[in-house]
PDB file of C-alpha atoms and ligand atoms in Angstrom:
ATOM      1  CA  MET A1395       6.747 -54.223  23.365  1.00 38.00           C
ATOM      2  CA  VAL A1396       6.103 -55.644  19.927  1.00 37.00           C
ATOM      3  CA  ARG A1397       2.384 -55.775  20.571  1.00 39.00           C
ATOM      4  CA  ASN A1398       2.513 -52.152  21.792  1.00 43.00           C
ATOM      5  CA  ALA A1399       4.296 -51.062  18.675  1.00 41.00           C
ATOM      6  CA  ALA A1400       1.793 -52.918  16.507  1.00 40.00           C
ATOM      7  CA  SER A1401      -1.188 -51.329  18.251  1.00 43.00           C
ATOM      8  CA  LEU A1402       0.437 -47.925  17.964  1.00 38.00           C
ATOM      9  CA  LEU A1403       0.894 -48.528  14.248  1.00 38.00           C
ATOM     10  CA  LEU A1404      -2.734 -49.634  13.953  1.00 37.00           C
ATOM     11  CA  ALA A1405      -3.907 -46.570  15.870  1.00 41.00           C
ATOM     12  CA  GLY A1406      -1.801 -44.420  13.562  1.00 41.00           C
ATOM     13  CA  ILE A1407      -3.305 -45.975  10.446  1.00 40.00           C
ATOM     14  CA  LEU A1408      -6.823 -45.609  11.896  1.00 35.00           C
ATOM     15  CA  THR A1409      -6.216 -41.934  12.714  1.00 39.00           C
ATOM     16  CA  ALA A1410      -4.890 -41.285   9.217  1.00 40.00           C
ATOM     17  CA  VAL A1411      -7.881 -42.998   7.604  1.00 35.00           C
ATOM     18  CA  LEU A1412     -10.380 -41.207   9.859  1.00 33.00           C
ATOM     19  CA  THR A1413      -8.713 -37.840   9.325  1.00 37.00           C
ATOM     20  CA  ALA A1414      -8.835 -38.337   5.583  1.00 36.00           C
ATOM     21  CA  ALA A1415     -12.503 -39.335   5.851  1.00 34.00           C
ATOM     22  CA  VAL A1416     -13.630 -36.279   7.826  1.00 33.00           C
ATOM     23  CA  ARG A1417     -11.563 -33.742   5.920  1.00 32.00           C
ATOM     24  CA  PRO A1418     -12.237 -34.389   2.248  1.00 29.00           C
ATOM     25  CA  ALA A1419     -12.108 -30.641   1.505  1.00 28.00           C
ATOM     26  CA  GLN A1420      -8.416 -30.556   2.373  1.00 26.00           C
ATOM     27  CA  ALA A1421      -7.490 -32.620  -0.641  1.00 26.00           C
ATOM     28  CA  VAL A1422      -9.633 -30.438  -2.861  1.00 26.00           C
ATOM     29  CA  VAL A1423      -7.868 -27.322  -1.630  1.00 25.00           C
ATOM     30  CA  GLU A1424      -4.530 -28.893  -2.420  1.00 23.00           C
ATOM     31  CA  VAL A1425      -5.390 -29.537  -6.039  1.00 25.00           C
ATOM     32  CA  ARG A1426      -6.910 -26.118  -6.490  1.00 25.00           C
ATOM     33  CA  PRO A1427      -3.822 -24.149  -7.596  1.00 26.00           C
ATOM     34  CA  VAL A1428      -5.021 -24.816 -11.134  1.00 28.00           C
ATOM     35  CA  ARG A1429      -7.749 -22.251 -10.449  1.00 30.00           C
ATOM     36  CA  PRO A1430      -6.049 -19.856  -8.000  1.00 32.00           C
ATOM     37  CA  ALA A1431      -8.572 -17.022  -7.784  1.00 35.00           C
ATOM     38  CA  PRO A1432     -11.680 -18.810  -6.412  1.00 35.00           C
ATOM     39  CA  ALA A1433      -9.569 -21.032  -4.155  1.00 35.00           C
ATOM     40  CA  ALA A1434      -7.866 -17.985  -2.674  1.00 37.00           C
ATOM     41  CA  ALA A1435     -11.178 -16.264  -2.022  1.00 37.00           C
ATOM     42  CA  ASP A1436     -12.400 -19.273  -0.057  1.00 35.00           C
ATOM     43  CA  ALA A1437      -9.156 -19.834   1.771  1.00 37.00           C
ATOM     44  CA  HIS A1438      -8.718 -16.411   3.400  1.00 37.00           C
ATOM     45  CA  PRO A1439     -12.103 -14.894   4.170  1.00 35.00           C
ATOM     46  CA  ALA A1440     -10.523 -12.868   6.995  1.00 33.00           C
ATOM     47  CA  ARG A1441      -8.172 -10.866   4.782  1.00 35.00           C
ATOM     48  CA  PRO A1442     -10.143  -8.075   3.220  1.00 34.00           C
ATOM     49  CA  VAL A1443      -7.205  -5.815   2.451  1.00 44.00           C
ATOM     50  CA  VAL A1444      -7.891  -2.093   2.324  1.00 60.00           C
ATOM     51  CA  GLY A1445     -11.072  -2.801   4.226  1.00 71.00           C
ATOM     52  CA  GLY A1446     -13.083  -3.369   1.103  1.00 73.00           C
ATOM     53  CA  LEU A1447     -14.822  -0.028   0.635  1.00 89.00           C
ATOM     54  CA  GLU A1448     -15.085   1.456  -2.835  1.00 95.00           C
ATOM     55  CA  ALA A1449     -14.441   5.190  -2.910  1.00 96.00           C
ATOM     56  CA  PRO A1450     -17.255   7.238  -4.398  1.00 96.00           C
ATOM     57  CA  GLN A1451     -16.250   9.507  -7.288  1.00 98.00           C
ATOM     58  CA  GLY A1452     -14.767  12.763  -5.967  1.00 98.00           C
ATOM     59  CA  LYS A1453     -14.124  11.673  -2.377  1.00 97.00           C
ATOM     60  CA  PHE A1454     -10.326  11.697  -2.786  1.00 98.00           C
ATOM     61  CA  PRO A1455      -9.897  13.967  -5.833  1.00 98.00           C
ATOM     62  CA  TRP A1456      -6.106  14.275  -5.520  1.00 98.00           C
ATOM     63  CA  THR A1457      -5.371  10.530  -5.614  1.00 98.00           C
ATOM     64  CA  VAL A1458      -3.791   9.438  -8.896  1.00 98.00           C
ATOM     65  CA  ARG A1459      -2.745   6.171 -10.504  1.00 98.00           C
ATOM     66  CA  LEU A1460       0.691   5.814 -12.085  1.00 98.00           C
ATOM     67  CA  SER A1461       1.279   3.506 -15.047  1.00 98.00           C
ATOM     68  CA  MET A1462       3.962   1.386 -13.363  1.00 98.00           C
ATOM     69  CA  GLY A1463       1.259   0.188 -10.950  1.00 97.00           C
ATOM     70  CA  CYS A1464       1.640   2.620  -8.070  1.00 98.00           C
ATOM     71  CA  GLY A1465      -0.517   5.306  -6.512  1.00 98.00           C
ATOM     72  CA  GLY A1466       0.325   8.940  -5.908  1.00 98.00           C
ATOM     73  CA  ALA A1467      -1.108  12.235  -4.696  1.00 99.00           C
ATOM     74  CA  LEU A1468      -1.361  15.525  -6.568  1.00 98.00           C
ATOM     75  CA  ILE A1469       0.372  17.973  -4.220  1.00 98.00           C
ATOM     76  CA  GLU A1470       0.555  20.802  -6.792  1.00 98.00           C
ATOM     77  CA  PRO A1471      -1.293  21.100 -10.117  1.00 98.00           C
ATOM     78  CA  ARG A1472       1.847  19.845 -11.816  1.00 98.00           C
ATOM     79  CA  VAL A1473       3.470  17.657  -9.149  1.00 98.00           C
ATOM     80  CA  VAL A1474       2.682  14.140  -7.914  1.00 99.00           C
ATOM     81  CA  LEU A1475       4.114  12.748  -4.665  1.00 99.00           C
ATOM     82  CA  THR A1476       4.700   8.994  -4.745  1.00 98.00           C
ATOM     83  CA  ALA A1477       7.002   6.367  -3.205  1.00 98.00           C
ATOM     84  CA  GLY A1478      10.717   6.368  -4.050  1.00 98.00           C
ATOM     85  CA  HIS A1479      10.614   2.670  -4.908  1.00 98.00           C
ATOM     86  CA  CYS A1480       7.960   3.343  -7.568  1.00 98.00           C
ATOM     87  CA  VAL A1481      10.444   5.234  -9.758  1.00 98.00           C
ATOM     88  CA  ASP A1482      13.834   4.186 -11.095  1.00 96.00           C
ATOM     89  CA  GLY A1483      15.784   7.255 -10.027  1.00 91.00           C
ATOM     90  CA  THR A1484      16.434   8.750 -13.457  1.00 95.00           C
ATOM     91  CA  ALA A1485      15.701  12.472 -13.348  1.00 96.00           C
ATOM     92  CA  LYS A1486      14.623  12.880 -16.957  1.00 96.00           C
ATOM     93  CA  ASN A1487      11.746  10.446 -17.116  1.00 96.00           C
ATOM     94  CA  ASP A1488       8.872  10.732 -19.564  1.00 97.00           C
ATOM     95  CA  SER A1489       7.726   7.137 -19.238  1.00 97.00           C
ATOM     96  CA  ILE A1490       5.159   7.496 -16.440  1.00 98.00           C
ATOM     97  CA  GLN A1491       1.543   7.924 -17.450  1.00 98.00           C
ATOM     98  CA  VAL A1492      -0.686   9.517 -14.795  1.00 98.00           C
ATOM     99  CA  THR A1493      -4.440   8.903 -14.578  1.00 98.00           C
ATOM    100  CA  ALA A1494      -6.327  11.403 -12.412  1.00 98.00           C
ATOM    101  CA  GLY A1495      -9.744  12.775 -11.559  1.00 98.00           C
ATOM    102  CA  VAL A1496     -11.526   9.418 -11.293  1.00 98.00           C
ATOM    103  CA  ALA A1497     -12.198   6.701  -8.750  1.00 97.00           C
ATOM    104  CA  ASP A1498     -12.907   4.278 -11.604  1.00 97.00           C
ATOM    105  CA  LEU A1499      -9.877   4.224 -13.900  1.00 98.00           C
ATOM    106  CA  LYS A1500     -12.053   3.409 -16.907  1.00 98.00           C
ATOM    107  CA  ALA A1501     -14.599   6.155 -16.239  1.00 98.00           C
ATOM    108  CA  ARG A1502     -15.113   8.759 -18.927  1.00 96.00           C
ATOM    109  CA  GLY A1503     -13.972  11.720 -16.819  1.00 96.00           C
ATOM    110  CA  ALA A1504     -10.399  10.433 -16.476  1.00 98.00           C
ATOM    111  CA  VAL A1505      -7.692  12.972 -17.215  1.00 98.00           C
ATOM    112  CA  THR A1506      -4.184  11.906 -18.070  1.00 98.00           C
ATOM    113  CA  ALA A1507      -0.742  13.465 -18.062  1.00 98.00           C
ATOM    114  CA  ARG A1508       2.792  12.253 -18.588  1.00 98.00           C
ATOM    115  CA  SER A1509       5.870  12.616 -16.396  1.00 98.00           C
ATOM    116  CA  GLU A1510       8.604  15.059 -17.386  1.00 98.00           C
ATOM    117  CA  ARG A1511      11.052  14.927 -14.538  1.00 98.00           C
ATOM    118  CA  VAL A1512      11.463  12.989 -11.301  1.00 98.00           C
ATOM    119  CA  ILE A1513      13.328  13.723  -8.075  1.00 98.00           C
ATOM    120  CA  ARG A1514      13.746  10.778  -5.702  1.00 98.00           C
ATOM    121  CA  ALA A1515      14.850  11.127  -2.068  1.00 98.00           C
ATOM    122  CA  GLU A1516      18.613  11.476  -2.025  1.00 97.00           C
ATOM    123  CA  GLY A1517      19.224   8.761   0.551  1.00 95.00           C
ATOM    124  CA  PHE A1518      16.876   6.207  -1.021  1.00 98.00           C
ATOM    125  CA  ILE A1519      18.248   2.635  -1.085  1.00 97.00           C
ATOM    126  CA  ASP A1520      15.128   0.489  -0.896  1.00 97.00           C
ATOM    127  CA  GLU A1521      11.700   0.793   0.709  1.00 97.00           C
ATOM    128  CA  THR A1522      12.664  -1.029   3.891  1.00 96.00           C
ATOM    129  CA  ARG A1523      15.283   1.592   4.777  1.00 96.00           C
ATOM    130  CA  GLY A1524      13.239   4.787   4.843  1.00 96.00           C
ATOM    131  CA  ASP A1525      13.566   7.744   2.449  1.00 98.00           C
ATOM    132  CA  ASP A1526      10.778   6.231   0.392  1.00 98.00           C
ATOM    133  CA  TRP A1527       9.443   9.246  -1.492  1.00 98.00           C
ATOM    134  CA  ALA A1528       9.726  10.860  -4.923  1.00 98.00           C
ATOM    135  CA  VAL A1529       8.154  13.822  -6.696  1.00 98.00           C
ATOM    136  CA  VAL A1530       7.117  13.732 -10.353  1.00 98.00           C
ATOM    137  CA  ARG A1531       6.652  16.806 -12.562  1.00 98.00           C
ATOM    138  CA  LEU A1532       3.832  16.442 -15.080  1.00 98.00           C
ATOM    139  CA  ASP A1533       3.850  17.691 -18.662  1.00 98.00           C
ATOM    140  CA  ARG A1534       0.812  19.849 -17.889  1.00 98.00           C
ATOM    141  CA  PRO A1535      -1.058  21.164 -14.850  1.00 98.00           C
ATOM    142  CA  LEU A1536      -4.163  19.233 -13.822  1.00 98.00           C
ATOM    143  CA  LEU A1537      -7.221  21.221 -12.788  1.00 98.00           C
ATOM    144  CA  LEU A1538      -7.909  19.182  -9.679  1.00 98.00           C
ATOM    145  CA  PRO A1539      -7.735  19.796  -5.919  1.00 98.00           C
ATOM    146  CA  THR A1540      -4.264  19.308  -4.421  1.00 98.00           C
ATOM    147  CA  LEU A1541      -3.382  17.604  -1.133  1.00 98.00           C
ATOM    148  CA  PRO A1542      -1.301  19.471   1.483  1.00 98.00           C
ATOM    149  CA  ILE A1543       1.453  17.678   3.421  1.00 98.00           C
ATOM    150  CA  ALA A1544       0.954  17.610   7.210  1.00 97.00           C
ATOM    151  CA  LYS A1545       3.470  19.520   9.316  1.00 95.00           C
ATOM    152  CA  ASP A1546       2.913  17.504  12.466  1.00 94.00           C
ATOM    153  CA  PRO A1547       3.858  13.896  13.116  1.00 94.00           C
ATOM    154  CA  VAL A1548       0.965  11.434  13.163  1.00 93.00           C
ATOM    155  CA  GLY A1549      -1.301  11.414  16.174  1.00 92.00           C
ATOM    156  CA  ALA A1550      -3.326   8.553  17.583  1.00 91.00           C
ATOM    157  CA  GLY A1551      -5.118   7.858  14.317  1.00 87.00           C
ATOM    158  CA  PRO A1552      -6.925   6.179  12.753  1.00 93.00           C
ATOM    159  CA  TYR A1553      -5.923   7.393   9.296  1.00 97.00           C
ATOM    160  CA  VAL A1554      -7.330   6.716   5.859  1.00 97.00           C
ATOM    161  CA  VAL A1555      -5.388   4.840   3.168  1.00 97.00           C
ATOM    162  CA  MET A1556      -6.383   4.166  -0.423  1.00 97.00           C
ATOM    163  CA  GLY A1557      -5.338   2.665  -3.701  1.00 97.00           C
ATOM    164  CA  TRP A1558      -6.102   0.565  -6.763  1.00 97.00           C
ATOM    165  CA  GLY A1559      -3.931  -2.301  -5.453  1.00 96.00           C
ATOM    166  CA  GLN A1560      -4.845  -5.866  -4.581  1.00 95.00           C
ATOM    167  CA  THR A1561      -7.742  -6.377  -2.185  1.00 94.00           C
ATOM    168  CA  ARG A1562      -6.094  -9.579  -0.879  1.00 92.00           C
ATOM    169  CA  GLU A1563      -2.485 -10.668  -0.495  1.00 95.00           C
ATOM    170  CA  ASP A1564      -3.112 -13.636  -2.774  1.00 93.00           C
ATOM    171  CA  SER A1565      -5.148 -11.756  -5.351  1.00 94.00           C
ATOM    172  CA  ILE A1566      -3.801 -11.916  -8.870  1.00 93.00           C
ATOM    173  CA  ARG A1567      -5.173  -8.581 -10.020  1.00 93.00           C
ATOM    174  CA  GLN A1568      -5.200  -4.876  -9.318  1.00 95.00           C
ATOM    175  CA  GLU A1569      -8.503  -3.044  -9.002  1.00 95.00           C
ATOM    176  CA  GLU A1570     -10.211  -0.805 -11.532  1.00 96.00           C
ATOM    177  CA  ARG A1571     -11.942   1.114  -8.731  1.00 96.00           C
ATOM    178  CA  LEU A1572     -10.267   3.026  -5.929  1.00 96.00           C
ATOM    179  CA  HIS A1573     -10.627   1.378  -2.507  1.00 96.00           C
ATOM    180  CA  TYR A1574     -10.069   2.982   0.874  1.00 96.00           C
ATOM    181  CA  ALA A1575      -9.924   1.956   4.511  1.00 96.00           C
ATOM    182  CA  SER A1576      -9.373   3.380   7.942  1.00 96.00           C
ATOM    183  CA  VAL A1577      -6.258   1.937   9.594  1.00 96.00           C
ATOM    184  CA  PRO A1578      -5.141   2.083  13.232  1.00 96.00           C
ATOM    185  CA  ILE A1579      -1.657   3.399  14.023  1.00 97.00           C
ATOM    186  CA  VAL A1580       0.660   0.733  15.460  1.00 97.00           C
ATOM    187  CA  PRO A1581       3.246   2.115  17.911  1.00 97.00           C
ATOM    188  CA  ASP A1582       6.827   2.255  16.544  1.00 96.00           C
ATOM    189  CA  GLU A1583       8.239  -0.022  19.258  1.00 97.00           C
ATOM    190  CA  LYS A1584       5.664  -2.745  18.699  1.00 97.00           C
ATOM    191  CA  CYS A1585       6.134  -2.582  14.931  1.00 98.00           C
ATOM    192  CA  ALA A1586       9.928  -2.592  15.248  1.00 97.00           C
ATOM    193  CA  VAL A1587       9.866  -5.766  17.372  1.00 97.00           C
ATOM    194  CA  ALA A1588       7.700  -7.562  14.793  1.00 96.00           C
ATOM    195  CA  TYR A1589       9.784  -6.564  11.793  1.00 97.00           C
ATOM    196  CA  LYS A1590      13.061  -7.226  13.609  1.00 97.00           C
ATOM    197  CA  LYS A1591      12.003 -10.883  13.673  1.00 94.00           C
ATOM    198  CA  ALA A1592      11.608 -10.665   9.909  1.00 93.00           C
ATOM    199  CA  GLY A1593      15.129  -9.240   9.644  1.00 96.00           C
ATOM    200  CA  VAL A1594      14.232  -5.589   9.030  1.00 97.00           C
ATOM    201  CA  THR A1595      15.282  -2.663  11.221  1.00 97.00           C
ATOM    202  CA  LEU A1596      12.715   0.112  10.923  1.00 97.00           C
ATOM    203  CA  VAL A1597      13.775   3.760  10.966  1.00 94.00           C
ATOM    204  CA  ASP A1598      11.468   5.235  13.642  1.00 92.00           C
ATOM    205  CA  ASP A1599      11.241   8.835  12.506  1.00 95.00           C
ATOM    206  CA  GLU A1600      11.042   7.955   8.815  1.00 97.00           C
ATOM    207  CA  GLN A1601       8.348   5.306   8.972  1.00 97.00           C
ATOM    208  CA  ILE A1602       4.815   4.960  10.341  1.00 98.00           C
ATOM    209  CA  CYS A1603       3.222   1.569  10.971  1.00 98.00           C
ATOM    210  CA  ALA A1604      -0.527   1.156  10.578  1.00 97.00           C
ATOM    211  CA  GLY A1605      -3.058  -1.520   9.802  1.00 97.00           C
ATOM    212  CA  SER A1606      -4.686  -4.632  11.205  1.00 96.00           C
ATOM    213  CA  PRO A1607      -5.887  -8.017   9.985  1.00 94.00           C
ATOM    214  CA  GLN A1608      -9.112  -6.177   9.069  1.00 93.00           C
ATOM    215  CA  ALA A1609      -7.617  -3.343   7.024  1.00 95.00           C
ATOM    216  CA  ASP A1610      -4.302  -2.799   5.296  1.00 96.00           C
ATOM    217  CA  THR A1611      -2.764  -1.678   2.043  1.00 97.00           C
ATOM    218  CA  CYS A1612      -1.369  -4.222  -0.391  1.00 97.00           C
ATOM    219  CA  GLN A1613       0.618  -4.697  -3.572  1.00 96.00           C
ATOM    220  CA  GLY A1614      -0.185  -1.921  -6.019  1.00 96.00           C
ATOM    221  CA  ASP A1615      -1.141   0.601  -3.335  1.00 97.00           C
ATOM    222  CA  SER A1616       2.456   1.789  -2.941  1.00 97.00           C
ATOM    223  CA  GLY A1617       2.969   5.487  -3.493  1.00 98.00           C
ATOM    224  CA  GLY A1618      -0.612   6.362  -2.576  1.00 98.00           C
ATOM    225  CA  PRO A1619      -1.481   8.705   0.270  1.00 98.00           C
ATOM    226  CA  MET A1620      -2.293   8.084   3.915  1.00 98.00           C
ATOM    227  CA  VAL A1621      -4.463  10.986   5.042  1.00 98.00           C
ATOM    228  CA  GLY A1622      -5.949  12.505   8.142  1.00 97.00           C
ATOM    229  CA  HIS A1623      -7.841  15.660   9.006  1.00 96.00           C
ATOM    230  CA  GLY A1624      -6.146  19.033   9.490  1.00 94.00           C
ATOM    231  CA  LYS A1625      -7.178  21.758  11.952  1.00 92.00           C
ATOM    232  CA  HIS A1626     -10.090  22.882   9.802  1.00 94.00           C
ATOM    233  CA  GLY A1627     -11.314  19.424   8.883  1.00 94.00           C
ATOM    234  CA  GLU A1628      -9.486  19.444   5.530  1.00 97.00           C
ATOM    235  CA  TRP A1629      -7.626  16.335   4.338  1.00 97.00           C
ATOM    236  CA  VAL A1630      -3.865  16.426   4.909  1.00 98.00           C
ATOM    237  CA  GLN A1631      -1.324  13.816   3.828  1.00 98.00           C
ATOM    238  CA  VAL A1632       0.598  12.214   6.678  1.00 98.00           C
ATOM    239  CA  GLY A1633       2.149   9.228   4.906  1.00 98.00           C
ATOM    240  CA  ILE A1634       2.952   7.404   1.669  1.00 98.00           C
ATOM    241  CA  VAL A1635       2.160   3.700   1.243  1.00 98.00           C
ATOM    242  CA  SER A1636       5.599   2.102   1.329  1.00 98.00           C
ATOM    243  CA  TRP A1637       5.711  -1.655   2.028  1.00 98.00           C
ATOM    244  CA  GLY A1638       4.936  -4.436   4.488  1.00 97.00           C
ATOM    245  CA  LEU A1639       5.338  -8.157   5.022  1.00 96.00           C
ATOM    246  CA  GLY A1640       2.381  -9.459   3.054  1.00 96.00           C
ATOM    247  CA  CYS A1641      -0.983  -7.802   3.527  1.00 96.00           C
ATOM    248  CA  ALA A1642      -3.223  -7.692   6.607  1.00 95.00           C
ATOM    249  CA  ARG A1643      -1.100 -10.324   8.361  1.00 95.00           C
ATOM    250  CA  ASP A1644      -1.569 -10.422  12.084  1.00 95.00           C
ATOM    251  CA  GLY A1645       1.392  -8.667  13.743  1.00 95.00           C
ATOM    252  CA  TYR A1646       2.756  -7.182  10.511  1.00 97.00           C
ATOM    253  CA  PRO A1647       1.167  -3.801   9.862  1.00 97.00           C
ATOM    254  CA  GLY A1648       1.709  -1.791   6.694  1.00 98.00           C
ATOM    255  CA  VAL A1649       4.692   0.570   6.668  1.00 98.00           C
ATOM    256  CA  TYR A1650       4.306   4.175   5.497  1.00 98.00           C
ATOM    257  CA  THR A1651       6.759   6.991   4.800  1.00 98.00           C
ATOM    258  CA  GLN A1652       6.467   9.525   7.640  1.00 98.00           C
ATOM    259  CA  LEU A1653       5.878  12.792   5.802  1.00 98.00           C
ATOM    260  CA  SER A1654       6.361  15.233   8.674  1.00 97.00           C
ATOM    261  CA  THR A1655      10.038  14.176   8.668  1.00 97.00           C
ATOM    262  CA  PHE A1656      10.484  14.732   4.945  1.00 98.00           C
ATOM    263  CA  ARG A1657       8.267  17.800   4.453  1.00 98.00           C
ATOM    264  CA  PRO A1658      11.159  20.296   4.144  1.00 98.00           C
ATOM    265  CA  ALA A1659      13.089  18.027   1.725  1.00 98.00           C
ATOM    266  CA  ILE A1660       9.967  17.416  -0.370  1.00 98.00           C
ATOM    267  CA  LYS A1661       9.199  21.168  -0.503  1.00 98.00           C
ATOM    268  CA  ALA A1662      12.777  21.819  -1.668  1.00 98.00           C
ATOM    269  CA  ALA A1663      12.497  19.113  -4.345  1.00 98.00           C
ATOM    270  CA  VAL A1664       9.191  20.571  -5.572  1.00 98.00           C
ATOM    271  CA  ARG A1665      10.835  24.010  -5.902  1.00 98.00           C
ATOM    272  CA  LYS A1666      13.549  22.428  -8.044  1.00 98.00           C
ATOM    273  CA  LEU A1667      10.895  20.908 -10.299  1.00 97.00           C
ATOM    274  CA  ARG A1668       9.182  24.249 -11.000  1.00 91.00           C
TER     275      ARG A1668
HETATM  276  C1  LIG B2103       3.214  -3.131  -2.176  1.00 85.98           C
HETATM  277  O1  LIG B2103       3.926  -4.027  -2.611  1.00 85.98           O
HETATM  278  C2  LIG B2103       2.767  -3.190  -0.766  1.00 85.98           C
HETATM  279  N1  LIG B2103       0.673  -4.420   3.605  1.00 85.98           N
HETATM  280  C3  LIG B2103       2.159  -2.096  -0.196  1.00 85.98           C
HETATM  281  C4  LIG B2103       1.746  -2.142   1.126  1.00 85.98           C
HETATM  282  C5  LIG B2103       1.924  -3.295   1.855  1.00 85.98           C
HETATM  283  C6  LIG B2103       2.519  -4.404   1.299  1.00 85.98           C
HETATM  284  C7  LIG B2103       2.943  -4.349  -0.026  1.00 85.98           C
HETATM  285  C8  LIG B2103       1.455  -3.328   3.286  1.00 85.98           C
HETATM  286  O2  LIG B2103       2.873  -2.199  -2.899  1.00 85.98           O
END
């Protein structure tokens, strides 16, 4: 008995020593938090959020960046559609700066405008409970193409998402250049089961789930559009980047506001802003 215990102890010590000897990198990773960016890049090579493609100038001419760190879409020359959780709910709001007309936010062709008024979805509580949309009236019309809202619910996909948000969950910065990716639609039931485990009950007809470990939206992409092709090949907006548990995590797709459900309410809000 005693001898057995002693040999077990010896075996344990040997294993610990050997493990330490063959995995020196482990210790290095553990001390790395001092320099988080390079360590993060090495640690998660399989998490290229938003798929990693830079949008060429002009490809998504209606996508705009809002100064609080969200995206949006120009749906009328003077109206931006964004996520409800990107705004604070005050109607008279002149604190949002809008940058439009460029894929590279620092490019010379950037046009800017300021918010004048905001209408947020009436039922909005927080992004996990649906109703995650808001419309922003600008202080001047922008001479750029506008994005129509789809009438029909999403089909089989895939759809295209975009934004200036983080390209990895553990990134510490937002991007200067617009990135986009194609994301697969995840069925409501499958998504609901996953998020239920995380304590969130999804609202089926208000939310769309999409994404994979290869492509997803991330922090800073909120408010930006999810688009597909209409009957004549034109881009139409089917969703708004809303939230998700982390970014590109296996089993936890991104969650988007389902625009076909809110189209009439958004149209009514836009009329009120005119
Ligand atoms: C965000 O915080 C955010 N992976 C947007 C999308 C997702 C997660 C977070 C989805 O803006």
